[in-house]
Amino acid sequence: MLPGGLIDLLKDATEVVALTGAGVSAESGVPTFRDAQTGLWSRYRAEDLATPAAFQRDPALVWNWYAWRRSLVEGVKPNPAHLALATLEQRLPGFHLITQNVDGLHFRAGSRKVLALHGDLFLTLCSAEKTPVETWRDDGEAPPRCPRCDAPLRPGVVWFGETLPQDVLSKVLALSAVSQVFLSIGTSALVQPAASLARMAYESGAVVVEINPEATPLSDIAHFVLRGPAGEIIPALLEIAWPAG
Ligand code: BJW
């Protein structure tokens, strides 16, 4: 049962921020970061592959992991959580979607104002110039080489120890500070600086809502904790707030 008070707050708020994490794509079949990996990748922890050190040590391994993830994501669809968040963008003029995910599923679901904190799985960068590269010679080498400077190419994502895009970070800090309702959805709330956004919103007076089947470090301060899968809870919230028909 969803609390009626929360529905009213959501409908009345002029600034609503939703921060999503890997859990929002779990019901599409995209493994979360802290799930054990399966198949070919079961010997590795995702956290140990998403680092500059891993890429330096074994660029082929890291490149191939991202290539595998791209093909996995190409084969899945947005789920009811992504779709409901896209609808919320249409219902609430002051709705802002911040995601830690790199899978592009929010965009495919119809969200248009997505602030992506950790980059884009489908963007490729030159590892030396840090600029986007759209075409390269594919002779089977992993990673392929930059056509301009011959440095290895890398995925356009933010690894541990790397800084987040400054323009996006400034925007999300400002939005979190003025939000009236802050929804933390499907994130373990462990990785900084994203994990601090909900706390910042809380300290600025926002109503903090956690949607997650498991407890996180945010659970203790959240005003509303909705335990369960995002793909069930967010559509239910939407349906109660704006009943169809
Ligand atoms: C469901 C569900 C369902 C399941 N419905 N829910 C301050 C203190 C300590 C350390 C640091 C600090 N500041 C910076 C750091 C270092 C580091 C960090 O945070 N380390 C922590 C581990 C402690 N941060 C950084 O390095 C960041 N850079 C930075 O801050 O630069 C400045 C700086 C540098 C160096 C030192 C100090 C300052 C960069 C972080 C980049 C993170 N990148 C990754 C990889 C992206 C590319 C890729 O995808 O490969 O981003 S790591 C990974 O974690 C990925 C995710 O976006 C991110 C967050 O994970 P998320 O989304 O929360 O997923 P999970 O798997 O953890 O959780 C899933 C949740 O879903 C669970 O809770 C489930 O229960 C739930 N769930 N099914 C709803 N159906």
PDB file of C-alpha atoms in Angstrom, residues 47-173:
ATOM      1  CA  GLU A  47      33.858  -3.039  -9.558  1.00  0.00           C
ATOM      2  CA  ASP A  48      37.313  -4.348 -10.444  1.00  0.00           C
ATOM      3  CA  LEU A  49      36.786  -3.885 -14.185  1.00  0.00           C
ATOM      4  CA  ALA A  50      35.420  -0.334 -14.058  1.00  0.00           C
ATOM      5  CA  THR A  51      38.714   1.334 -13.168  1.00  0.00           C
ATOM      6  CA  PRO A  52      41.531   3.085 -15.047  1.00  0.00           C
ATOM      7  CA  ALA A  53      43.966   0.644 -13.411  1.00  0.00           C
ATOM      8  CA  ALA A  54      42.118  -2.358 -14.872  1.00  0.00           C
ATOM      9  CA  PHE A  55      42.159  -0.760 -18.333  1.00  0.00           C
ATOM     10  CA  GLN A  56      45.884  -0.068 -18.035  1.00  0.00           C
ATOM     11  CA  ARG A  57      46.615  -3.598 -16.819  1.00  0.00           C
ATOM     12  CA  ASP A  58      44.476  -5.427 -19.373  1.00  0.00           C
ATOM     13  CA  PRO A  59      42.810  -3.132 -21.952  1.00  0.00           C
ATOM     14  CA  ALA A  60      41.496  -6.050 -24.014  1.00  0.00           C
ATOM     15  CA  LEU A  61      39.721  -7.571 -21.018  1.00  0.00           C
ATOM     16  CA  VAL A  62      38.018  -4.291 -20.110  1.00  0.00           C
ATOM     17  CA  TRP A  63      37.152  -3.428 -23.735  1.00  0.00           C
ATOM     18  CA  ASN A  64      35.623  -6.881 -24.263  1.00  0.00           C
ATOM     19  CA  TRP A  65      33.603  -6.591 -21.057  1.00  0.00           C
ATOM     20  CA  TYR A  66      32.073  -3.325 -22.269  1.00  0.00           C
ATOM     21  CA  ALA A  67      31.478  -4.814 -25.751  1.00  0.00           C
ATOM     22  CA  TRP A  68      29.627  -7.688 -24.062  1.00  0.00           C
ATOM     23  CA  ARG A  69      27.566  -5.257 -21.980  1.00  0.00           C
ATOM     24  CA  ARG A  70      26.681  -3.191 -25.065  1.00  0.00           C
ATOM     25  CA  SER A  71      25.366  -6.285 -26.827  1.00  0.00           C
ATOM     26  CA  LEU A  72      23.428  -7.319 -23.706  1.00  0.00           C
ATOM     27  CA  VAL A  73      21.775  -3.892 -23.447  1.00  0.00           C
ATOM     28  CA  GLU A  74      20.970  -3.861 -27.175  1.00  0.00           C
ATOM     29  CA  GLY A  75      18.974  -7.043 -26.605  1.00  0.00           C
ATOM     30  CA  VAL A  76      16.785  -5.759 -23.750  1.00  0.00           C
ATOM     31  CA  LYS A  77      13.891  -3.315 -23.462  1.00  0.00           C
ATOM     32  CA  PRO A  78      12.975  -0.548 -21.022  1.00  0.00           C
ATOM     33  CA  ASN A  79      10.786  -1.923 -18.227  1.00  0.00           C
ATOM     34  CA  PRO A  80       7.707  -0.442 -16.497  1.00  0.00           C
ATOM     35  CA  ALA A  81       9.948   1.589 -14.138  1.00  0.00           C
ATOM     36  CA  HIS A  82      11.687   3.360 -17.044  1.00  0.00           C
ATOM     37  CA  LEU A  83       8.334   3.936 -18.746  1.00  0.00           C
ATOM     38  CA  ALA A  84       6.686   5.318 -15.601  1.00  0.00           C
ATOM     39  CA  LEU A  85       9.604   7.712 -15.038  1.00  0.00           C
ATOM     40  CA  ALA A  86       9.223   8.951 -18.630  1.00  0.00           C
ATOM     41  CA  THR A  87       5.533   9.580 -17.914  1.00  0.00           C
ATOM     42  CA  LEU A  88       6.421  11.461 -14.711  1.00  0.00           C
ATOM     43  CA  GLU A  89       8.548  13.825 -16.825  1.00  0.00           C
ATOM     44  CA  GLN A  90       5.400  14.656 -18.798  1.00  0.00           C
ATOM     45  CA  ARG A  91       3.119  14.980 -15.757  1.00  0.00           C
ATOM     46  CA  LEU A  92       5.415  17.164 -13.626  1.00  0.00           C
ATOM     47  CA  PRO A  93       7.016  20.230 -15.240  1.00  0.00           C
ATOM     48  CA  GLY A  94       9.583  20.438 -12.421  1.00  0.00           C
ATOM     49  CA  PHE A  95      10.693  16.795 -12.709  1.00  0.00           C
ATOM     50  CA  HIS A  96      14.413  16.065 -13.152  1.00  0.00           C
ATOM     51  CA  LEU A  97      15.847  12.630 -13.836  1.00  0.00           C
ATOM     52  CA  ILE A  98      19.427  11.960 -12.779  1.00  0.00           C
ATOM     53  CA  THR A  99      20.863   8.559 -13.594  1.00  0.00           C
ATOM     54  CA  GLN A 100      24.023   6.705 -12.696  1.00  0.00           C
ATOM     55  CA  ASN A 101      23.218   4.189 -15.419  1.00  0.00           C
ATOM     56  CA  VAL A 102      25.087   4.125 -18.703  1.00  0.00           C
ATOM     57  CA  ASP A 103      22.653   1.829 -20.538  1.00  0.00           C
ATOM     58  CA  GLY A 104      20.491   4.477 -22.290  1.00  0.00           C
ATOM     59  CA  LEU A 105      17.253   2.730 -21.241  1.00  0.00           C
ATOM     60  CA  HIS A 106      15.713   5.911 -19.797  1.00  0.00           C
ATOM     61  CA  PHE A 107      16.148   7.612 -23.150  1.00  0.00           C
ATOM     62  CA  ARG A 108      14.737   4.608 -24.999  1.00  0.00           C
ATOM     63  CA  ALA A 109      11.714   4.708 -22.651  1.00  0.00           C
ATOM     64  CA  GLY A 110      10.990   8.305 -23.678  1.00  0.00           C
ATOM     65  CA  SER A 111      12.692  10.393 -20.967  1.00  0.00           C
ATOM     66  CA  ARG A 112      14.232  13.388 -22.693  1.00  0.00           C
ATOM     67  CA  LYS A 113      15.807  15.409 -19.876  1.00  0.00           C
ATOM     68  CA  VAL A 114      18.228  12.809 -18.525  1.00  0.00           C
ATOM     69  CA  LEU A 115      21.260  13.940 -16.563  1.00  0.00           C
ATOM     70  CA  ALA A 116      23.751  11.086 -16.934  1.00  0.00           C
ATOM     71  CA  LEU A 117      26.369  11.141 -14.194  1.00  0.00           C
ATOM     72  CA  HIS A 118      28.521   8.201 -15.250  1.00  0.00           C
ATOM     73  CA  GLY A 119      28.595   8.543 -19.028  1.00  0.00           C
ATOM     74  CA  ASP A 120      27.259   6.466 -21.874  1.00  0.00           C
ATOM     75  CA  LEU A 121      28.002   2.837 -22.690  1.00  0.00           C
ATOM     76  CA  PHE A 122      27.546   3.576 -26.398  1.00  0.00           C
ATOM     77  CA  LEU A 123      30.029   6.460 -26.502  1.00  0.00           C
ATOM     78  CA  THR A 124      33.641   5.701 -27.433  1.00  0.00           C
ATOM     79  CA  LEU A 125      36.533   7.987 -26.515  1.00  0.00           C
ATOM     80  CA  CYS A 126      40.174   8.201 -27.437  1.00  0.00           C
ATOM     81  CA  SER A 127      41.957   7.263 -24.204  1.00  0.00           C
ATOM     82  CA  ALA A 128      44.659   9.875 -24.845  1.00  0.00           C
ATOM     83  CA  GLU A 129      42.683  12.823 -26.233  1.00  0.00           C
ATOM     84  CA  LYS A 130      39.488  12.046 -24.232  1.00  0.00           C
ATOM     85  CA  THR A 131      37.431  13.098 -27.269  1.00  0.00           C
ATOM     86  CA  PRO A 132      34.604  11.110 -28.898  1.00  0.00           C
ATOM     87  CA  VAL A 133      35.551   8.810 -31.765  1.00  0.00           C
ATOM     88  CA  GLU A 134      32.788   7.636 -34.081  1.00  0.00           C
ATOM     89  CA  THR A 135      34.551   5.420 -36.594  1.00  0.00           C
ATOM     90  CA  TRP A 136      37.671   3.329 -36.430  1.00  0.00           C
ATOM     91  CA  ARG A 137      39.374   0.534 -38.325  1.00  0.00           C
ATOM     92  CA  ASP A 138      38.017  -2.767 -37.086  1.00  0.00           C
ATOM     93  CA  ASP A 139      40.746  -5.349 -37.622  1.00  0.00           C
ATOM     94  CA  GLY A 140      39.722  -7.420 -34.612  1.00  0.00           C
ATOM     95  CA  GLU A 141      42.173  -5.739 -32.248  1.00  0.00           C
ATOM     96  CA  ALA A 142      40.746  -5.101 -28.769  1.00  0.00           C
ATOM     97  CA  PRO A 143      40.649  -2.259 -28.010  1.00  0.00           C
ATOM     98  CA  PRO A 144      40.753  -0.724 -31.467  1.00  0.00           C
ATOM     99  CA  ARG A 145      43.004   2.294 -32.031  1.00  0.00           C
ATOM    100  CA  CYS A 146      42.173   5.984 -32.397  1.00  0.00           C
ATOM    101  CA  PRO A 147      42.282   6.864 -36.121  1.00  0.00           C
ATOM    102  CA  ARG A 148      43.895  10.213 -35.254  1.00  0.00           C
ATOM    103  CA  CYS A 149      46.612   9.369 -32.729  1.00  0.00           C
ATOM    104  CA  ASP A 150      46.690   5.552 -32.516  1.00  0.00           C
ATOM    105  CA  ALA A 151      45.994   5.486 -28.761  1.00  0.00           C
ATOM    106  CA  PRO A 152      43.648   2.718 -27.549  1.00  0.00           C
ATOM    107  CA  LEU A 153      39.946   3.570 -27.600  1.00  0.00           C
ATOM    108  CA  ARG A 154      37.925   3.313 -24.391  1.00  0.00           C
ATOM    109  CA  PRO A 155      34.250   3.440 -23.379  1.00  0.00           C
ATOM    110  CA  GLY A 156      32.833   6.892 -22.610  1.00  0.00           C
ATOM    111  CA  VAL A 157      31.966   6.075 -19.012  1.00  0.00           C
ATOM    112  CA  VAL A 158      33.224   7.369 -15.668  1.00  0.00           C
ATOM    113  CA  TRP A 159      35.402   4.874 -13.835  1.00  0.00           C
ATOM    114  CA  PHE A 160      36.279   4.872 -10.126  1.00  0.00           C
ATOM    115  CA  GLY A 161      38.848   7.565  -9.425  1.00  0.00           C
ATOM    116  CA  GLU A 162      37.779   9.628 -12.444  1.00  0.00           C
ATOM    117  CA  THR A 163      35.922  12.898 -12.168  1.00  0.00           C
ATOM    118  CA  LEU A 164      32.307  13.236 -13.234  1.00  0.00           C
ATOM    119  CA  PRO A 165      31.373  15.623 -16.082  1.00  0.00           C
ATOM    120  CA  GLN A 166      31.620  18.991 -14.351  1.00  0.00           C
ATOM    121  CA  ASP A 167      28.617  20.610 -16.078  1.00  0.00           C
ATOM    122  CA  VAL A 168      26.312  17.708 -15.161  1.00  0.00           C
ATOM    123  CA  LEU A 169      27.639  17.559 -11.607  1.00  0.00           C
ATOM    124  CA  SER A 170      27.039  21.288 -11.043  1.00  0.00           C
ATOM    125  CA  LYS A 171      23.482  20.941 -12.343  1.00  0.00           C
ATOM    126  CA  VAL A 172      22.595  17.921 -10.199  1.00  0.00           C
ATOM    127  CA  LEU A 173      24.045  19.500  -7.058  1.00  0.00           C
TER     128      LEU A 173
END
